[in-house]
DNA sequence: ATGAAAGCGCTAACAT
DNA sequence: ATGTTAGCGCTTTCAT
């Protein structure tokens, strides 16, 4: 900066105001157009680059938000990252994604937020929903966080999905189709919360006087190949289910492949229903019935965090509900 | 830090050495075990957190590496991120992922590397291969970078994939199966390099006296739904191809769905071959023939960057070649 | 409309 | 084995 100042024949203060342009017009106005030009030119010729850490150290603000995600695998990752980033960018913030496959990694990342790694964090909690206590510890340390998932720890702004009605509708639909033996492919044991979807499906089935046999429950819905094996397994059981409910569309599509592989017709021999309403479900044969968000728009999560960054003293949490619907197609 | 020092009755230097533990045993040894304990305790009771930006400002090193990726969508993303992160972590480095859907965003991210955002960058260049000039500009600015992709700009360590032999084998295989009209689903025009795969496939076909009809070329191989439409399109052409080659497994699998949807048998009515050798290709019906990496291990890219960070003055570039193979399965 | 200077929290050279 | 101190590059208050 000193070099630029020398080159442009101004003080470092002036350079700072030109490159920073903080506080809107208040301070921008103090620089004459001529001076600004000279500084900008000097920056060009010198090839000056702002030193971020120094700026952050002084400003005590990073203008950066962390997206903490357990793994990159869901068809939503792309949606989510771009939706959130677009909103953040529009507010002068940038996004860094950190993959945290374990609770340790999540802790490590979160630890550094008050230390100036970022101003706040957005967390996709599928795997961490069981660890609300950990998350709440950070909330108490004033780490601004928004969260998307089943968990609703306090101290957070939470975007939850209103899954229940759609799950119920899916169950009703399957039962109405005459199915009595239902299989379930859920998330891995370390993932997701107390398996909300499984609980809900079971509860709804109970209202029809039905139950899911323990032997008909498998895991790994988020991994195509794992879910495929699980589905094969279920289908070749002696008293095999006539319908499979997967906690993820990815797993459901794998199950369709498994049906094809074993010569079973969908939905006649085996009905299949997924969760998520991903686009891919519209190109399978048959097309996938799925309970999922009405539209995959995750921008609200970013808005929640931005609001929280703007009002650091607010104590009450904001909650948002993304509506779900059940979309019956030909796989059930 | 001053608070910790006061609490522990030591100087800030001592605190610094305890939390930093720099230069291995050289400096770690200077702290007695008793002192270390006291400091650690003080840190606990105070709830002290290192201020990253201050540390980075002073150390002139972030111990962080950026992974720049055009979009999260490939089945490799997960592999890539975890492979790279594991290696980096083992060397005391951490990884931040920044999604750069446009060249502008890539520029913005890269601009901040010399400014202290990160020590170096790893770039997945599928979309940016056409912009070698931009990348080389940063290389000249001493941004340590490793790159995975078709492009081989100078100033970089490059991990390239040895695609050619596998692509050739795939073409030979299709031709041997008697196919003469070949369709191609490539990447979007803004993506990938001068379409290396298309060029190579065409060249190899030429050796068999065959050519790809311009009308049989589509794009969007990385997006399942787009590729699905493209495949449908190709299949319903008057003189439709009897084999479809997709530049991505994702697109090839979408093409299999399209075949199912229109009642075509694979491979009898239409043969389908993809690129990437992703796991998902082993659960489709029929299973997908694919040209791709022998094993999806991306750790070498991280090693390359780490070496470069360790030898900042090295000028010559290192090159690594990930071997590819063609795996014929039942889709062709 | 512009400049001088203090200091953000930390590290590391140097001193003891 | 431990302490003193000079900055790292920037922003911002206060002065002019």
XYZ file of C-alpha atoms in Angstrom, chain B residues 33 149 189:
3
model
C 6.526 -29.321 30.707
C -7.518 -31.713 -16.327
C -19.518 -25.567 -25.192
